[in-house]
CSV table of C-alpha atoms in Angstrom, one decimal:
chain,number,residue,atom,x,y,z
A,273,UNK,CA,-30.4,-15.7,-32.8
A,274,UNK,CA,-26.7,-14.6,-31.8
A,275,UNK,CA,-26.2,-12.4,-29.0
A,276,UNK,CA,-24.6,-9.8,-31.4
A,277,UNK,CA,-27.9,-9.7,-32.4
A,278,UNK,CA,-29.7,-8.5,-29.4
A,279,UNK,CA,-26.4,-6.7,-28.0
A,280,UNK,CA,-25.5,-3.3,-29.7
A,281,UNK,CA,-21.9,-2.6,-30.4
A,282,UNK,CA,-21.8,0.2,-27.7
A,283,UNK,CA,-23.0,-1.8,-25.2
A,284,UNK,CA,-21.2,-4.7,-25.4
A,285,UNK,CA,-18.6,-5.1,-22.3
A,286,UNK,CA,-16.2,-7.1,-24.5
A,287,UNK,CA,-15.5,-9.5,-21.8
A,288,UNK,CA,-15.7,-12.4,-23.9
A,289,UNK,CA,-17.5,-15.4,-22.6
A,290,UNK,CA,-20.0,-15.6,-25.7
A,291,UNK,CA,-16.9,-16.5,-27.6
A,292,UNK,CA,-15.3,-19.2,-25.4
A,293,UNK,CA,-19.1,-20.7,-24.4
A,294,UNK,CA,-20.0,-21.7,-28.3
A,295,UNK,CA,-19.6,-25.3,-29.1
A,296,UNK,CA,-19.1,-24.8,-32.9
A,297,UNK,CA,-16.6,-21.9,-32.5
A,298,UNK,CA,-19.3,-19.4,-34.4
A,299,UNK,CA,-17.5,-15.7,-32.9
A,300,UNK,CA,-14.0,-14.5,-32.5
A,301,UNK,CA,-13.0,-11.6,-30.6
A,302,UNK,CA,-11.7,-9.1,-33.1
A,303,UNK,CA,-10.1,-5.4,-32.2
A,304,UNK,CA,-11.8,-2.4,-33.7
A,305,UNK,CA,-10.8,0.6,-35.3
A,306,UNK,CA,-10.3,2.2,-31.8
A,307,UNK,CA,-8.9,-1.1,-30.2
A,308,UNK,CA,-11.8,-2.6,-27.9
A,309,UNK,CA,-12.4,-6.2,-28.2
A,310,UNK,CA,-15.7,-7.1,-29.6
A,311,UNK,CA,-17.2,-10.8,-31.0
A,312,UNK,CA,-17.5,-11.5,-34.8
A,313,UNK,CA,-19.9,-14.1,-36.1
A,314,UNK,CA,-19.4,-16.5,-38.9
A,315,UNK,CA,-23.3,-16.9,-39.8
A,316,UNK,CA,-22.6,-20.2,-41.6
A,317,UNK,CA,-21.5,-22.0,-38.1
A,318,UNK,CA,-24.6,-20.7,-36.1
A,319,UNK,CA,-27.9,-22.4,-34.9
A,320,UNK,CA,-28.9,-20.2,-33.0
A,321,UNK,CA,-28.4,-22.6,-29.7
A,322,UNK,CA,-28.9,-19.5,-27.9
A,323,UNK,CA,-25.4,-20.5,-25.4
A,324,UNK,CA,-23.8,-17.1,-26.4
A,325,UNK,CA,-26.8,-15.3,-25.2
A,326,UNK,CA,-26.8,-17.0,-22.1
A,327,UNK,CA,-23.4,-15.8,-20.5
A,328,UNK,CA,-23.7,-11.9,-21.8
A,329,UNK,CA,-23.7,-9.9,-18.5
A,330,UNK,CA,-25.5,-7.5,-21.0
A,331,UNK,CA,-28.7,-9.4,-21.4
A,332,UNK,CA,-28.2,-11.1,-18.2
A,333,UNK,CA,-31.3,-10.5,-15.3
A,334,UNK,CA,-30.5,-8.0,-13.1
A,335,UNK,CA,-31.0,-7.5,-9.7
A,336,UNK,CA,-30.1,-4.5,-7.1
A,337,UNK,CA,-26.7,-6.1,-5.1
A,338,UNK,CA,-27.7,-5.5,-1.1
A,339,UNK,CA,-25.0,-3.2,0.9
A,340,UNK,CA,-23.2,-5.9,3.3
A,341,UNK,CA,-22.4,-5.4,6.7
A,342,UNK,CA,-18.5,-6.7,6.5
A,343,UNK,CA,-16.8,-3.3,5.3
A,344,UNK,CA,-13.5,-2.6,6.1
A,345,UNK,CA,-10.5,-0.6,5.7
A,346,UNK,CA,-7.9,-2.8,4.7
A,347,UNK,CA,-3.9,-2.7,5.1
A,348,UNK,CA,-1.4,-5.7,4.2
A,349,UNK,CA,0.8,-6.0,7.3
A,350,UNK,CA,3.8,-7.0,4.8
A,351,UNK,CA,5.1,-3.4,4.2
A,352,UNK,CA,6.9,-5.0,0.9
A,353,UNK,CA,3.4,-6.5,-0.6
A,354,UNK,CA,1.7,-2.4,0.4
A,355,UNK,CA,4.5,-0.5,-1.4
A,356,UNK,CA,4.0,-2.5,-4.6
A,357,UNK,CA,0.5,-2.4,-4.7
A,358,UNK,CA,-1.7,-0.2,-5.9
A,359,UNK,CA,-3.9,0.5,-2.3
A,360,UNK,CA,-3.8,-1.7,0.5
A,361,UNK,CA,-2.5,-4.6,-0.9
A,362,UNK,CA,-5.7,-6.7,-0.3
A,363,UNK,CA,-5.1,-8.8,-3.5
A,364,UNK,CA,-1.5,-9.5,-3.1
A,365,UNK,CA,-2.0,-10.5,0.5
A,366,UNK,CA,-5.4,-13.1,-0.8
A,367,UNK,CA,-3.6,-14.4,-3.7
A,368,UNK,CA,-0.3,-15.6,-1.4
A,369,UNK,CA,-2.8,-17.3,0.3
A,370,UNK,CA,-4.2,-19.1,-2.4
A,371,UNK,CA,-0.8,-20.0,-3.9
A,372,UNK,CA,-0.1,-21.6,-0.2
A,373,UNK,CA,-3.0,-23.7,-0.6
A,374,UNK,CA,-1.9,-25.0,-3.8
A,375,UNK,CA,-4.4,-23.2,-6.0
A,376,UNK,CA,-3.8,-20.7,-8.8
A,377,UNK,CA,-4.5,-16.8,-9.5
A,378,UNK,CA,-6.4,-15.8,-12.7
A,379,UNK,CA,-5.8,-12.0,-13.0
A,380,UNK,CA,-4.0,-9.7,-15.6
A,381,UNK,CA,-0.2,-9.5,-16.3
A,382,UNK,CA,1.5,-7.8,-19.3
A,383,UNK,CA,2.7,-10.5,-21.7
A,384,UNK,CA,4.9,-7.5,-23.9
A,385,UNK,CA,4.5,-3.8,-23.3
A,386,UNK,CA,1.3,-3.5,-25.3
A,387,UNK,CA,-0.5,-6.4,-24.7
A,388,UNK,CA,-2.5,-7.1,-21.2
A,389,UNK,CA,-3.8,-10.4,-20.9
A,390,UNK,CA,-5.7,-12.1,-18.2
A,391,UNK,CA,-3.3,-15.3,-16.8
A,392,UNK,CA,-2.8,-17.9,-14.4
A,393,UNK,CA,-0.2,-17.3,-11.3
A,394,UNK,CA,0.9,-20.5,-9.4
A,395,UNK,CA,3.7,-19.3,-8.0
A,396,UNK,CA,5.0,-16.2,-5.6
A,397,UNK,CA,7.6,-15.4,-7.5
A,398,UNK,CA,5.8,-14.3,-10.4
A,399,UNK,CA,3.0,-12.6,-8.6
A,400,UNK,CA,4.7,-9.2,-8.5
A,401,UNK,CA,3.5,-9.0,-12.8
A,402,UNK,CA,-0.2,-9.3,-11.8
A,403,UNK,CA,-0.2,-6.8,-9.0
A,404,UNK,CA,-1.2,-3.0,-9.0
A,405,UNK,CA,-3.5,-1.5,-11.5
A,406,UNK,CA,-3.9,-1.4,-14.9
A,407,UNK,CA,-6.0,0.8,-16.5
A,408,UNK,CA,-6.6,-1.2,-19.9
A,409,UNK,CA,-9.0,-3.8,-21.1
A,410,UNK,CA,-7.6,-7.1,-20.6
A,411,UNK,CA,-7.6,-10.0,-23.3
A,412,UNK,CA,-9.4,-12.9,-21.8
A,413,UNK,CA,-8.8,-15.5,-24.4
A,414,UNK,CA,-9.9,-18.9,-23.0
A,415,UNK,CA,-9.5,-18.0,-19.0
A,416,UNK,CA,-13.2,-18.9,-18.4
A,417,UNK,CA,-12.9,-22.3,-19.7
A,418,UNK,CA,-9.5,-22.9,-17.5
A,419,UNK,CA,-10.8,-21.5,-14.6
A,420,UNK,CA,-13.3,-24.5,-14.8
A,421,UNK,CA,-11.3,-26.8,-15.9
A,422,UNK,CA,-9.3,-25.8,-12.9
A,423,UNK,CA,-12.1,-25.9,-10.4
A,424,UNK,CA,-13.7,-29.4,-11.8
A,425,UNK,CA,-10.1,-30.9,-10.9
A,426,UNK,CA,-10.6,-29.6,-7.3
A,427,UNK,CA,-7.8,-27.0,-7.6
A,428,UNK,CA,-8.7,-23.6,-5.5
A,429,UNK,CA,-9.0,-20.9,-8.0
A,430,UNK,CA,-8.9,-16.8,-7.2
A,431,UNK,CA,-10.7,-15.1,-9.9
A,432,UNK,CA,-10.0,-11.1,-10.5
A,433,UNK,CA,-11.8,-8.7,-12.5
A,434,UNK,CA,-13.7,-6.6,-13.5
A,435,UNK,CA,-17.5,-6.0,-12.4
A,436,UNK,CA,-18.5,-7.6,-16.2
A,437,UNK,CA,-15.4,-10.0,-16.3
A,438,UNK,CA,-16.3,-11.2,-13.2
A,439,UNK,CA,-20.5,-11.5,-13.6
A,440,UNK,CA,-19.3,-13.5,-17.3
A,441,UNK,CA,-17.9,-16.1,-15.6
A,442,UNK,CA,-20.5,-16.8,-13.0
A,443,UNK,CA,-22.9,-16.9,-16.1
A,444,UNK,CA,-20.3,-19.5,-18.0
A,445,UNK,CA,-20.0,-21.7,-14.9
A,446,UNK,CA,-23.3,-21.8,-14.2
A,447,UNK,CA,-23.2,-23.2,-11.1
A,448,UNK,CA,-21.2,-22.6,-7.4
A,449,UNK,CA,-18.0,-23.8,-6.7
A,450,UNK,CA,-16.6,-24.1,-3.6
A,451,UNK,CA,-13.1,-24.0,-4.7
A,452,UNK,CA,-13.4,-20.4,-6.4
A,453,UNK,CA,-13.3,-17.1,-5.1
A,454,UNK,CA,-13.9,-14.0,-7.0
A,455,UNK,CA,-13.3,-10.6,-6.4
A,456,UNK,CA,-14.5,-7.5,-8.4
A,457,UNK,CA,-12.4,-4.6,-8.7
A,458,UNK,CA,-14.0,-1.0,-8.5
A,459,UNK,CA,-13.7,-0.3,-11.7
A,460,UNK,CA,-13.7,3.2,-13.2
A,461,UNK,CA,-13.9,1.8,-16.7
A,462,UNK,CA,-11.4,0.5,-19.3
A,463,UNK,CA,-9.2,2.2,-22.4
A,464,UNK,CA,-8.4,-0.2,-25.0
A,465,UNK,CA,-5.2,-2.1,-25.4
A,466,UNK,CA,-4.8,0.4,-28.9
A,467,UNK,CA,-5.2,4.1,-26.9
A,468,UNK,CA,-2.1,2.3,-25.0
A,469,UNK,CA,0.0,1.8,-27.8
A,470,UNK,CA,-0.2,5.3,-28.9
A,471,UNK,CA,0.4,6.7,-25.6
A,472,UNK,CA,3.6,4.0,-25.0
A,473,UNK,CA,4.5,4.7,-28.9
A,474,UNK,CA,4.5,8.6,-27.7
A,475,UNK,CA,6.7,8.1,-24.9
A,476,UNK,CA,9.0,6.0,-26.6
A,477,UNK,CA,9.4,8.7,-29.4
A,478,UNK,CA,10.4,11.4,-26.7
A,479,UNK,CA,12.7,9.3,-24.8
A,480,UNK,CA,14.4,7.9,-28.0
A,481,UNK,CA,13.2,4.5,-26.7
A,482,UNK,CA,11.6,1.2,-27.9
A,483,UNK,CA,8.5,0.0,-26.7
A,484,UNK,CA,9.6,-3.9,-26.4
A,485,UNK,CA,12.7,-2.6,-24.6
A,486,UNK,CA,10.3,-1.9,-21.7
A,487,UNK,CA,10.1,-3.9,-18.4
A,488,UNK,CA,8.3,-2.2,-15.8
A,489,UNK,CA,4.8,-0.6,-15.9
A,490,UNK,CA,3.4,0.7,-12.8
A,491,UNK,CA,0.2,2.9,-13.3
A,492,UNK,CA,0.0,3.4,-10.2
A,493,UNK,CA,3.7,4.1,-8.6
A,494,UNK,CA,3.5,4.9,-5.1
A,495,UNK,CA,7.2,5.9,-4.1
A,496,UNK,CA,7.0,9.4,-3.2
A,497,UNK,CA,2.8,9.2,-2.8
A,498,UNK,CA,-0.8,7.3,-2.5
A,499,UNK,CA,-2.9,10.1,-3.3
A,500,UNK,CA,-0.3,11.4,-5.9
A,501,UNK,CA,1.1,8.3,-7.6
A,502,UNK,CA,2.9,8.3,-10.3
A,503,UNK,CA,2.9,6.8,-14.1
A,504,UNK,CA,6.6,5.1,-14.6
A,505,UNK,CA,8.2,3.7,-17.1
A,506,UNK,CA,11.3,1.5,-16.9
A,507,UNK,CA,14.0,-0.3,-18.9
A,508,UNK,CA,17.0,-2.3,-17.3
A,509,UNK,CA,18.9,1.1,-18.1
A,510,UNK,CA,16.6,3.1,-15.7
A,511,UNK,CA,13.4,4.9,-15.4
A,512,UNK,CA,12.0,6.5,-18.9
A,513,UNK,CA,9.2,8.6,-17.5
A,514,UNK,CA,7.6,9.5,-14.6
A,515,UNK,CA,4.9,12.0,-14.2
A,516,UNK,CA,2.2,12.1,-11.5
A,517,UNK,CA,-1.5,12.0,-12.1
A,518,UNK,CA,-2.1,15.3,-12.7
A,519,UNK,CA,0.8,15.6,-15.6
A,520,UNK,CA,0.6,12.3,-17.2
A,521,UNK,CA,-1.4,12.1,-20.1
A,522,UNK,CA,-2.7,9.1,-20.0
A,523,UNK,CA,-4.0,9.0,-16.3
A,524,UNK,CA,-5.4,12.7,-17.6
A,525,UNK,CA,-7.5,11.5,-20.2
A,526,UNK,CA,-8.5,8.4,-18.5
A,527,UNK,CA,-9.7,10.4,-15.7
A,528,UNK,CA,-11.6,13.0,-17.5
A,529,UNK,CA,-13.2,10.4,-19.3
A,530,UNK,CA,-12.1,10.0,-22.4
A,531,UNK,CA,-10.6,6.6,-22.6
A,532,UNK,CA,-13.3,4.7,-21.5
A,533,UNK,CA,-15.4,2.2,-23.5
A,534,UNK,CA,-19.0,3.0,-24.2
A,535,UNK,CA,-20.3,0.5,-22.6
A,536,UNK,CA,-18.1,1.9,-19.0
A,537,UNK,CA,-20.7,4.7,-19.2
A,538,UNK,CA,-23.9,2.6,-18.3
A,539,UNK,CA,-21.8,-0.4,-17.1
A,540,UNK,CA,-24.0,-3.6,-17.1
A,541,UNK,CA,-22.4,-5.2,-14.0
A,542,UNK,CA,-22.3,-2.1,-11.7
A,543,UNK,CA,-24.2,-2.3,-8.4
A,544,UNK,CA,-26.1,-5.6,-9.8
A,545,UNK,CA,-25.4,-8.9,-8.1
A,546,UNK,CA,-22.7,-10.3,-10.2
A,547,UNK,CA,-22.0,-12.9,-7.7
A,548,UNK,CA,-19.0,-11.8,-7.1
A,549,UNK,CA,-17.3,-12.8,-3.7
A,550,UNK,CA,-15.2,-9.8,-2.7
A,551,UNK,CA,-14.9,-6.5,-3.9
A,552,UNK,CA,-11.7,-4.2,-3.3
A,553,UNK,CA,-10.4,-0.8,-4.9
A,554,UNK,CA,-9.1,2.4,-3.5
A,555,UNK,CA,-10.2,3.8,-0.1
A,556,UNK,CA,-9.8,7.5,-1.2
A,557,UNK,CA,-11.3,9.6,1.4
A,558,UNK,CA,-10.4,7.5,4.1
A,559,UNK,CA,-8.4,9.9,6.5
A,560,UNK,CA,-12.1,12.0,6.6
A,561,UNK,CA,-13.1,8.7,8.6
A,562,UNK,CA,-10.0,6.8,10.1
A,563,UNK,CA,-7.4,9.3,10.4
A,564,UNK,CA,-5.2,7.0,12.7
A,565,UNK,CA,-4.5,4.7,9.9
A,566,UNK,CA,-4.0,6.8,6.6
A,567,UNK,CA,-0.4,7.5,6.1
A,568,UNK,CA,-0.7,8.3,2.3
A,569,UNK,CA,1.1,4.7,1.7
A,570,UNK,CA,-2.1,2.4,0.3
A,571,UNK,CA,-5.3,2.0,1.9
A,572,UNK,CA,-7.9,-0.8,0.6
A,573,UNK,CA,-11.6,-1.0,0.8
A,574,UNK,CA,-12.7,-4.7,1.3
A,575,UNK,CA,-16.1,-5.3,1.0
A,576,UNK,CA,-17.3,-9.3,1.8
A,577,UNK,CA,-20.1,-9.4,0.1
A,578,UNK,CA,-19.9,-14.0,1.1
A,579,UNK,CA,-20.0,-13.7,4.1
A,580,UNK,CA,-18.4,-17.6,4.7
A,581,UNK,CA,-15.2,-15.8,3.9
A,582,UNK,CA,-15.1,-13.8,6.6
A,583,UNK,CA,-13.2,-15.9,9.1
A,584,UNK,CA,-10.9,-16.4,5.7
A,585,UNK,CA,-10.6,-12.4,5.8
A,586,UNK,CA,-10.1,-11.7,9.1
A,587,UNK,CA,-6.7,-14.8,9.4
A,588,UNK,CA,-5.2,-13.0,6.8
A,589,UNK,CA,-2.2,-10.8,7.8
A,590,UNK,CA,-4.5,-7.7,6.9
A,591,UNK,CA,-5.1,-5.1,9.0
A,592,UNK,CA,-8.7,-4.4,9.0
A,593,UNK,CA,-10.5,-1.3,10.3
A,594,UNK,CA,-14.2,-1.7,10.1
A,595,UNK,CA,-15.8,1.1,8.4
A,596,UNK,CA,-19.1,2.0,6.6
A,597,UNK,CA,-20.3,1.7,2.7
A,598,UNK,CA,-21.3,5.3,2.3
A,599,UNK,CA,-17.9,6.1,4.2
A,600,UNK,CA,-15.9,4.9,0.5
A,601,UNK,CA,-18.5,5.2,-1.9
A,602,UNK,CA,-18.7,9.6,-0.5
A,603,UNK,CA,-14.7,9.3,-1.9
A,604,UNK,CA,-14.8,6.8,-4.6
A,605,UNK,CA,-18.2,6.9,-6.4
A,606,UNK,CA,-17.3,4.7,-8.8
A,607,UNK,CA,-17.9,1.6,-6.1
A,608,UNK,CA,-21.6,2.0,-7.5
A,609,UNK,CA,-21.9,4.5,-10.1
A,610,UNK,CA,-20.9,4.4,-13.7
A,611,UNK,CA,-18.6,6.8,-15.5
A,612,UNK,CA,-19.9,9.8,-17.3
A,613,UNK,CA,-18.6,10.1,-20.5
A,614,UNK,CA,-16.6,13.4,-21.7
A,615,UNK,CA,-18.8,15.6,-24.4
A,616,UNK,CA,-15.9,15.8,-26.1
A,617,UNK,CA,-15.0,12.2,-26.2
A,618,UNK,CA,-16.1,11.2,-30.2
A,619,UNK,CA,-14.1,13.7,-31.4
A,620,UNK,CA,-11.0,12.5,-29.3
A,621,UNK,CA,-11.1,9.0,-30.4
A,622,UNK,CA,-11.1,10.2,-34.1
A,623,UNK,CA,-8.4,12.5,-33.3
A,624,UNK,CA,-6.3,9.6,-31.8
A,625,UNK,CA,-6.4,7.1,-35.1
A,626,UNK,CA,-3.9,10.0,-37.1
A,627,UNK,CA,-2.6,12.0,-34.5
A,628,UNK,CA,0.4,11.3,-32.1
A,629,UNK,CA,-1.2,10.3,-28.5
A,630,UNK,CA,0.0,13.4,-26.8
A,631,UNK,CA,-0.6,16.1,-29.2
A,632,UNK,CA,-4.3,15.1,-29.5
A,633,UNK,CA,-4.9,14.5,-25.7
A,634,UNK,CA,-3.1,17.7,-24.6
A,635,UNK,CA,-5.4,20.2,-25.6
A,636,UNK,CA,-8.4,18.4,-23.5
A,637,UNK,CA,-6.9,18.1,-20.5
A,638,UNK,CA,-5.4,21.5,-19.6
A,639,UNK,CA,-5.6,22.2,-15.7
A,640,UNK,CA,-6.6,26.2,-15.0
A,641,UNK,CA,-4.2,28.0,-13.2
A,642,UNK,CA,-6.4,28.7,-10.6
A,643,UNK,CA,-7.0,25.0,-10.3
A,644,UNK,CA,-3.5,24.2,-10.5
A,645,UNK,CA,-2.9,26.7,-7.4
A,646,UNK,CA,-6.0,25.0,-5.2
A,647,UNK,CA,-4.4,21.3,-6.0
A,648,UNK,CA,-0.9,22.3,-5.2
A,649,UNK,CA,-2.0,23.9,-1.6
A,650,UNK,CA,-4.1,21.2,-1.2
A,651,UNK,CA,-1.1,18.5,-2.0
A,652,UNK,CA,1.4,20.7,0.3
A,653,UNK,CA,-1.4,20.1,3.2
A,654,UNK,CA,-1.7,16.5,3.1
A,655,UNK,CA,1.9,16.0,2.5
A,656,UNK,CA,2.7,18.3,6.0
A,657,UNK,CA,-0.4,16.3,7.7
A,658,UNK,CA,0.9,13.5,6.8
A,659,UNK,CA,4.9,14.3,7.8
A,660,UNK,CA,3.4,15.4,11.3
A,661,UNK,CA,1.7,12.2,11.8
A,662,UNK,CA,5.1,10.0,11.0
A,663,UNK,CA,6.8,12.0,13.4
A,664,UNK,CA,4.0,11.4,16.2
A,665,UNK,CA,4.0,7.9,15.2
A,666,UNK,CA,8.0,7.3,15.7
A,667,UNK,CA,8.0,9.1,19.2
């Protein structure tokens, strides 16, 4: 029996490793009507070997992942690798490393506008297209099989992902590898490649713009503001768009809940032991705890989870704060919870398949006025707080 079989449609992570692990090439990863990746299975091929079922973080055994000790707040030192990432710059700062030491970097890059892949980085130069966030499902392809292929040649090998991406290879390898270290990203859950295209497609229409005339993506643009970033859009003429969290569209829906995959909602890799190495994300919240070091520029959480990395961690040029579990996951819940998906979610899907992207998400994400008064006082605070503090700093 196939894993598509035992694995129902909505909770299938799409991650891919049932595809790449068959020996008689039985399942392809097809798009469906909404744009998620899910396996197909040519019933001719199969018998039933059972491999597929064997790598599916799905049906995988689960056990409860135990709360390490090694926590920190994390900074790069390199101010050029913390503006251009997303938080801290925790990966940036790993992955350098790695590329030093000869190895590679599998993480995601945009191969066009529309299309996020998962890819291998051996060189610094071109490690600036797999940094910050990206808040789409990646295409996987054969990565799993070239990361081992990579490791049974002895090459050092820094795997991204997420939660499920992550916990899919470990069940493809099978085994330990000295050579490999993964890290799991706190994931919040992942639109599909398709919602993107709509929303780009949108953009493009308004700005008289066309999409493969793109070259710059940043979810997660930090220029002006951590805690406010902003969406922006570039071309080699100039920037195309630019709109903060709480007035893009896309960041809107994705943060009420409306992009996310149905399986993001009862994640089969969240808080389990996916083996993962290292997990990093966002340290929201962390000027409650560590006031001294937030300066609304990028703060990382870092949590070690092998602790044999530790003295890998700590010769890093990081700056690390040590700090407690419940400290980030009271400010960024999704560290161990899942998603809850938006009651009106179904019927915004649907609505997305004829409508353009804006006109369809607009009317589900309106911010009250009232709300729109608390967030602007509240923005005007932390921006003064955080002007004071420079000042204190430079004296």
């Amino acid at each position: 029996m196939s894993v598509i079989n035992k694995v129902s449609e909505a909770s299938c992570c799409g991650c891919g490793a049932c595809v790449v692990v068959c020996q008689r090439h039985c399942l392809q990863m097809k798009q469906d009507n909404n744009g998620w990746f899910r396996p197909l299975l040519s019933l001719r091929a199969c018998n039933e070997c059972g491999l597929c079922e064997s790598v599916c973080p799905v049906l995988a055994p689960k056990t409860l992942r135990e709360q390490s000790e090694n926590v920190f707040a994390a900074k790069a030192k390199s101010k050029s690798i913390r503006i251009k990432s997303s938080s801290g710059g925790v990966f940036a700062t790993l992955a350098n490393h790695i590329i030093e030491q000869q190895g590679v970097v599998c993480a995601a890059r945009f191969a066009s506008p529309t299309k996020l892949i998962h890819d291998f980085c051996s060189k610094k130069e071109d490690l600036p297209g797999y940094m910050g966030s990206k808040y789409l499902q990646s295409d996987m392809s054969d990565c799993y099989l070239k990361t081992k292929n990579y490791l049974l040649q002895g090459v050092k090998v820094l795997f991204v992902g997420t939660p499920c991406q992550v916990m899919a290879l470990k069940l493809y390898l099978k085994k330990t590898y000295p050579e490999l270290i993964t890290m799991e990203i706190v994931c919040h859950g992942v639109p599909s490649q398709k919602a993107w295209q709509n929303y780009l497609e949108a953009i493009c229409r308004r700005t008289k713009t066309k999409p493969e005339s793109i070259t710059g993506i940043e979810f997660r643009n930090k220029d002006r503001s951590w805690s406010e970033y902003s969406m922006k859009i570039s071309t080699p003429e100039g920037t195309i768009h630019r709109k903060t969290r709480r007035n893009d569209f896309f960041l809107k829906a994705f943060q009420s809940n409306l992009l996310q995959r149905d399986c993001c909602f009862s994640c089969p890799a969240k808080s389990v032991d996916t083996k993962s190495d290292i997990v990093a994300g966002d340290y929201w919240g962390v000027d409650n705890f560590h006031r001294d070091i937030a300066d609304d520029r990028g703060v990382s959480c870092l949590i070690v989870i092998n602790k044999s990395l530790l003295p890998l961690i700590k010769s890093l040029p990081l700056e690390l704060t040590a700090t407690k579990y419940e400290y980030i996951a009271a400010s960024n819940p999704a560290v161990e919870r899942s998603a809850r998906p938006n009651p009106k979610r179904e019927q915004y899907l649907q609505s997305l398949l004829s409508k353009d992207f804006i006109q369809a998400t607009k009317p589900l994400v309106r911010t009250p006025l009232s709300q729109k008064t608390r967030l602007a006082i509240n923005s005007f605070k932390h921006r003064l707080l955080n002007a004071l503090r420079r000042i204190k700093q430079s004296r």
